[in-house]
Amino acid sequence: MRVLAINDISCVGKCSLTVALPIISASGVTCDILPTAILSTHTGGFEGYTFRDLSSDIPAIIAHWKTLGLQYDIIISGYLGSIDQIEMVKSAKEALLREGGLMIVDPVMGDNGKLYAHFDGKFVEAMKGLCRIADIIVPNLTEACCLTDTDYATVREGDYEAILQKLTKLCPRPSITGCDETAAGADGKTERVSTVFYTDSDGSFRRCTTEKIEGAFHGAGDVYASALVGCLARGLQMHSAVRIAAEFTKNSIRQTAIDKTQPRFGLNSESQMLPYLKALDSAVKQN
Ligand code: PXL
């Protein structure tokens, strides 16, 4: 099983390839990387970061790999710095995904109702085009709203299923992370958060719900997407993969809250890797 992760390298801040490579490899499959840019830090919560765009290298890298006859079982794309790079991911799929392989797109564009720096409406439209050639997409709720032209501010818990349904117009197997559940604790704070998706077996709507830990934690989407890829690469069905990936992400967020490290420095998922791998191993054995 051979996976290709297309994403940037944010040297500091634990997101994109610095998260995808260790998690996917530890899941027990080969993970090759196609870096789209090198940044000194990611763009959320830091100022003065460097950004070296690697777009001009990408066509030659793909051409070289074609001469090697490389074919991937899964390609996952994440943060992309420009519309040109979106087109390059489409070319990478054409050239490198094996017949019947899985194209997974994490349409990284924003969080908490806002687009990240550098993104605009034109980029969102181009990202819809990339989602159209994907088998699975893993947006958070903000990104799902952008992709379905839904006003994030007005979204209520009862709307998640309709938004997921709208996403199927772009891609057959969408899921949405970060869907707050309204059940509030004694202090009025939301205590649960769900990932919504359809099962592989009968296509029924499902919610995978975990404890919500208050705060905005950077890189949670990258941990989730990488673990989901790891689980799918090991042959798990969507419902098991979502459950294991969501649990790992929640445990990593909890560890970060316990350690009280700054959220912009990313999730402390390292110490949660072993429980993740145990859960994956036991699900694979039962499969
Ligand atoms: O975690 C998503 C991400 C990845 N890469 C870069 C980012 C972000 C989110 O802000 O800035 C460079």
Coordinates of C-alpha atoms and ligand atoms in Angstrom, one line a residue:
M1 CA 0.0 0.0 0.0
R2 CA 1.5 3.2 -1.2
V3 CA 0.2 6.7 -0.2
L4 CA 1.2 10.1 -1.6
A5 CA 0.7 13.1 0.6
I6 CA 0.6 16.5 -1.2
N7 CA 0.8 19.4 1.2
D8 CA 3.2 22.1 2.4
I9 CA 6.0 21.8 4.9
S10 CA 5.3 24.3 7.7
C11 CA 8.6 23.9 9.6
V12 CA 7.1 24.9 12.9
G13 CA 3.5 24.5 14.0
K14 CA 2.8 20.8 13.5
C15 CA 0.5 20.7 10.5
S16 CA 0.5 19.6 6.9
L17 CA 3.4 17.2 6.0
T18 CA 5.1 17.3 9.4
V19 CA 1.9 15.6 10.7
A20 CA 0.9 13.6 7.6
L21 CA 4.2 11.8 7.2
P22 CA 4.6 10.4 10.7
I23 CA 1.0 9.5 11.2
I24 CA 0.5 7.8 7.8
S25 CA 3.8 6.0 8.0
A26 CA 3.2 4.8 11.6
S27 CA -0.1 3.4 10.4
G28 CA 1.9 0.8 8.6
V29 CA 2.0 2.0 4.9
T30 CA 4.5 3.7 2.7
C31 CA 4.0 7.5 2.6
D32 CA 5.7 9.5 -0.1
I33 CA 5.5 13.3 -0.1
L34 CA 5.0 16.0 -2.7
P35 CA 5.8 19.3 -0.9
T36 CA 4.0 22.3 -2.3
A37 CA 5.8 25.1 -0.3
I38 CA 8.1 25.6 2.6
L39 CA 7.1 28.0 5.3
S40 CA 8.9 28.9 8.5
T41 CA 5.6 28.5 10.3
H42 CA 2.0 27.9 9.1
T43 CA 0.0 31.1 8.4
G44 CA -2.4 30.9 11.4
G45 CA -1.4 32.9 14.4
F46 CA 2.2 33.8 13.4
E47 CA 3.5 37.0 11.7
G48 CA 6.5 37.4 9.5
Y49 CA 6.6 33.8 8.3
T50 CA 8.6 32.9 5.1
F51 CA 6.9 31.2 2.2
R52 CA 8.8 29.5 -0.6
D53 CA 6.4 28.4 -3.3
L54 CA 7.6 25.1 -4.9
S55 CA 5.1 25.2 -7.7
S56 CA 7.7 25.4 -10.4
D57 CA 9.3 22.1 -9.2
I58 CA 6.1 20.1 -9.2
P59 CA 5.7 19.3 -12.9
A60 CA 9.3 18.0 -13.1
I61 CA 8.8 15.9 -9.9
I62 CA 5.7 14.3 -11.4
A63 CA 7.4 13.7 -14.7
H64 CA 10.3 12.0 -13.0
W65 CA 8.0 9.8 -11.0
K66 CA 6.2 8.8 -14.2
T67 CA 9.6 7.5 -15.6
L68 CA 9.8 5.3 -12.5
G69 CA 6.4 3.9 -13.1
L70 CA 5.2 5.0 -9.7
Q71 CA 1.5 4.4 -9.0
Y72 CA -0.3 5.2 -5.8
D73 CA -3.2 3.4 -4.0
I74 CA -4.2 6.6 -2.2
I75 CA -3.4 10.3 -2.9
I76 CA -4.3 12.8 -0.2
S77 CA -4.0 16.6 -0.9
G78 CA -4.1 19.2 1.8
Y79 CA -3.1 22.9 2.0
L80 CA -2.5 24.4 -1.5
G81 CA -1.1 27.9 -1.9
S82 CA -2.7 28.8 -5.2
I83 CA -5.1 27.9 -8.0
D84 CA -2.1 26.7 -10.1
Q85 CA -1.3 24.2 -7.4
I86 CA -4.9 22.9 -7.5
E87 CA -4.4 22.2 -11.2
M88 CA -1.1 20.5 -10.4
V89 CA -2.9 18.1 -7.9
K90 CA -5.3 17.3 -10.7
S91 CA -2.3 16.4 -12.9
A92 CA -0.8 14.3 -10.1
K93 CA -4.0 12.3 -9.9
E94 CA -4.0 11.8 -13.7
A95 CA -0.4 10.6 -13.7
L96 CA 0.1 8.8 -10.5
L97 CA -3.2 7.4 -9.0
R98 CA -3.6 3.7 -9.9
E99 CA -6.8 2.6 -11.5
G100 CA -9.3 2.1 -8.7
G101 CA -7.1 4.1 -6.2
L102 CA -8.6 6.6 -3.8
M103 CA -8.3 10.4 -4.3
I104 CA -8.8 12.1 -0.9
V105 CA -9.0 15.9 -0.7
D106 CA -8.8 17.9 2.5
P107 CA -10.0 21.3 1.1
V108 CA -8.0 23.3 3.6
M109 CA -9.3 26.9 3.4
G110 CA -10.5 28.1 6.8
D111 CA -11.9 27.4 10.3
N112 CA -14.3 29.0 12.8
G113 CA -16.3 30.6 10.0
K114 CA -13.3 32.4 8.4
L115 CA -11.1 31.8 5.4
Y116 CA -7.3 31.5 6.2
A117 CA -4.9 34.3 5.0
H118 CA -4.4 34.3 1.1
F119 CA -7.7 32.6 0.3
D120 CA -10.7 34.2 -1.5
G121 CA -13.9 33.4 -3.4
K122 CA -12.0 32.5 -6.6
F123 CA -9.9 29.9 -4.7
V124 CA -13.1 28.4 -3.1
E125 CA -14.5 28.0 -6.7
A126 CA -11.3 26.3 -7.8
M127 CA -11.4 24.0 -4.7
K128 CA -14.9 22.9 -5.7
G129 CA -13.3 21.8 -9.0
L130 CA -10.7 19.7 -7.1
C131 CA -13.4 18.2 -4.9
R132 CA -15.3 17.1 -8.0
I133 CA -12.4 14.7 -8.9
A134 CA -12.1 13.3 -5.4
D135 CA -13.5 10.1 -4.0
I136 CA -13.5 11.3 -0.4
I137 CA -13.4 14.9 0.9
V138 CA -12.8 15.8 4.6
P139 CA -13.8 19.5 5.1
N140 CA -14.4 21.0 8.5
L141 CA -17.7 22.8 8.9
T142 CA -16.4 26.2 7.7
E143 CA -15.0 24.6 4.5
A144 CA -18.2 22.6 4.0
C145 CA -20.1 25.9 4.2
C146 CA -17.8 27.5 1.6
L147 CA -18.1 24.5 -0.7
T148 CA -21.9 24.5 -0.6
D149 CA -22.5 28.3 -0.5
T150 CA -24.0 28.1 3.0
D151 CA -23.9 31.0 5.5
Y152 CA -21.8 29.6 8.4
A153 CA -23.3 32.0 10.9
T154 CA -26.8 30.6 10.4
V155 CA -25.9 26.9 10.5
R156 CA -27.7 24.9 13.3
E157 CA -27.2 21.4 14.4
G158 CA -30.2 20.2 12.3
D159 CA -28.6 21.5 9.1
Y160 CA -25.5 19.2 9.1
E161 CA -27.2 16.4 7.2
A162 CA -28.5 18.8 4.5
I163 CA -25.0 20.3 4.1
L164 CA -23.5 16.8 3.8
Q165 CA -26.1 15.9 1.2
K166 CA -25.2 19.1 -0.8
L167 CA -21.5 18.0 -0.7
T168 CA -22.4 14.8 -2.5
K169 CA -23.1 17.0 -5.5
L170 CA -19.3 17.5 -5.5
C171 CA -18.0 14.2 -4.3
P172 CA -19.6 10.8 -3.5
R173 CA -18.1 10.3 0.0
P174 CA -17.9 13.5 2.0
S175 CA -17.5 13.9 5.7
I176 CA -17.6 17.0 7.8
T177 CA -15.6 17.5 11.0
G178 CA -16.1 20.0 13.8
C179 CA -19.9 19.9 13.9
D180 CA -20.8 21.2 17.4
E181 CA -23.7 19.5 19.2
T182 CA -26.1 21.8 21.0
A183 CA -26.3 19.8 24.2
A184 CA -24.7 22.2 26.6
G185 CA -23.2 21.6 30.0
A186 CA -24.0 23.3 33.3
D187 CA -21.7 26.3 32.3
G188 CA -23.5 26.7 29.0
K189 CA -20.6 25.5 26.9
T190 CA -21.0 22.9 24.1
E191 CA -19.7 19.6 25.4
R192 CA -19.8 17.4 22.3
V193 CA -18.6 17.6 18.7
S194 CA -19.3 15.4 15.8
T195 CA -18.0 14.2 12.4
V196 CA -20.9 13.5 10.1
F197 CA -20.5 11.1 7.2
Y198 CA -22.2 8.3 5.3
T199 CA -21.4 4.6 5.8
D200 CA -19.8 2.6 3.1
S201 CA -22.1 -0.3 3.6
D202 CA -25.6 1.2 3.1
G203 CA -24.9 4.9 2.6
S204 CA -26.8 5.8 5.8
F205 CA -26.1 9.1 7.6
R206 CA -24.0 8.8 10.7
R207 CA -22.6 11.1 13.4
C208 CA -19.4 10.1 15.3
T209 CA -19.5 12.2 18.5
T210 CA -16.7 12.9 20.9
E211 CA -16.0 15.2 23.9
K212 CA -15.5 18.8 22.8
I213 CA -12.5 20.5 24.4
E214 CA -12.9 24.3 24.4
G215 CA -10.5 26.4 22.3
A216 CA -9.2 26.7 18.8
F217 CA -6.5 24.2 18.2
H218 CA -4.3 24.5 15.1
G219 CA -3.6 21.4 13.0
A220 CA -6.5 19.3 14.3
G221 CA -7.8 18.8 10.7
D222 CA -4.4 17.6 9.6
V223 CA -4.2 15.0 12.4
Y224 CA -7.7 13.8 11.7
A225 CA -7.2 13.6 7.9
S226 CA -3.9 11.8 8.3
A227 CA -5.2 9.2 10.7
L228 CA -8.3 8.7 8.5
V229 CA -6.0 8.0 5.5
G230 CA -3.9 5.6 7.7
C231 CA -7.0 3.7 8.7
L232 CA -8.4 3.5 5.2
A233 CA -5.0 2.4 3.8
R234 CA -5.1 -0.5 6.3
G235 CA -8.5 -1.5 4.8
L236 CA -10.9 -0.2 7.4
Q237 CA -14.4 0.9 6.5
M238 CA -15.4 4.5 6.8
H239 CA -17.3 4.2 10.1
S240 CA -14.3 2.6 11.9
A241 CA -11.8 4.9 10.3
V242 CA -13.8 8.0 11.3
R243 CA -14.2 6.7 14.9
I244 CA -10.5 5.9 15.3
A245 CA -9.3 9.2 13.7
A246 CA -11.8 11.3 15.6
E247 CA -10.7 9.7 18.9
F248 CA -7.0 10.2 18.2
T249 CA -7.7 13.9 17.3
K250 CA -9.7 14.4 20.5
N251 CA -7.0 12.8 22.6
S252 CA -4.4 15.0 21.0
I253 CA -6.4 18.1 21.6
R254 CA -6.9 17.1 25.3
Q255 CA -3.1 16.5 25.6
T256 CA -2.5 20.0 24.2
A257 CA -4.9 21.5 26.7
I258 CA -3.3 19.6 29.6
D259 CA 0.2 20.7 28.5
K260 CA -1.0 24.3 28.1
T261 CA 1.2 24.7 25.0
Q262 CA 0.1 27.6 22.7
P263 CA -2.5 26.3 20.3
R264 CA -0.7 27.9 17.3
F265 CA 2.2 25.4 17.9
G266 CA -0.1 22.6 17.0
L267 CA -1.4 19.5 18.6
N268 CA 0.6 17.4 21.0
S269 CA -0.3 14.2 19.3
E270 CA 3.0 12.4 19.8
S271 CA 2.1 10.8 23.1
Q272 CA -1.3 9.8 21.7
M273 CA 0.2 7.9 18.8
L274 CA 0.5 4.6 20.7
P275 CA -3.2 4.4 21.7
Y276 CA -4.1 5.4 18.1
L277 CA -2.0 2.5 16.7
K278 CA -3.4 0.0 19.2
A279 CA -7.0 1.0 18.2
L280 CA -6.0 0.7 14.5
D281 CA -4.3 -2.7 15.0
S282 CA -7.3 -4.1 16.9
A283 CA -9.8 -2.9 14.3
V284 CA -7.6 -4.4 11.5
K285 CA -7.5 -7.7 13.3
Q286 CA -11.3 -7.7 13.7
N287 CA -11.8 -6.8 10.0
Ligands
PXL1 O1 -3.4 23.3 9.1 C1 -3.7 23.8 7.8 C2 -2.6 24.6 7.3 C3 -1.6 24.0 6.6 N1 -0.6 24.7 6.0 C4 -0.5 26.0 6.2 C5 -1.5 26.7 6.9 C6 -2.6 26.0 7.5 C7 -3.6 26.7 8.2 O2 -3.5 27.8 8.5 O3 -1.3 28.0 7.1 C8 0.6 26.8 5.6

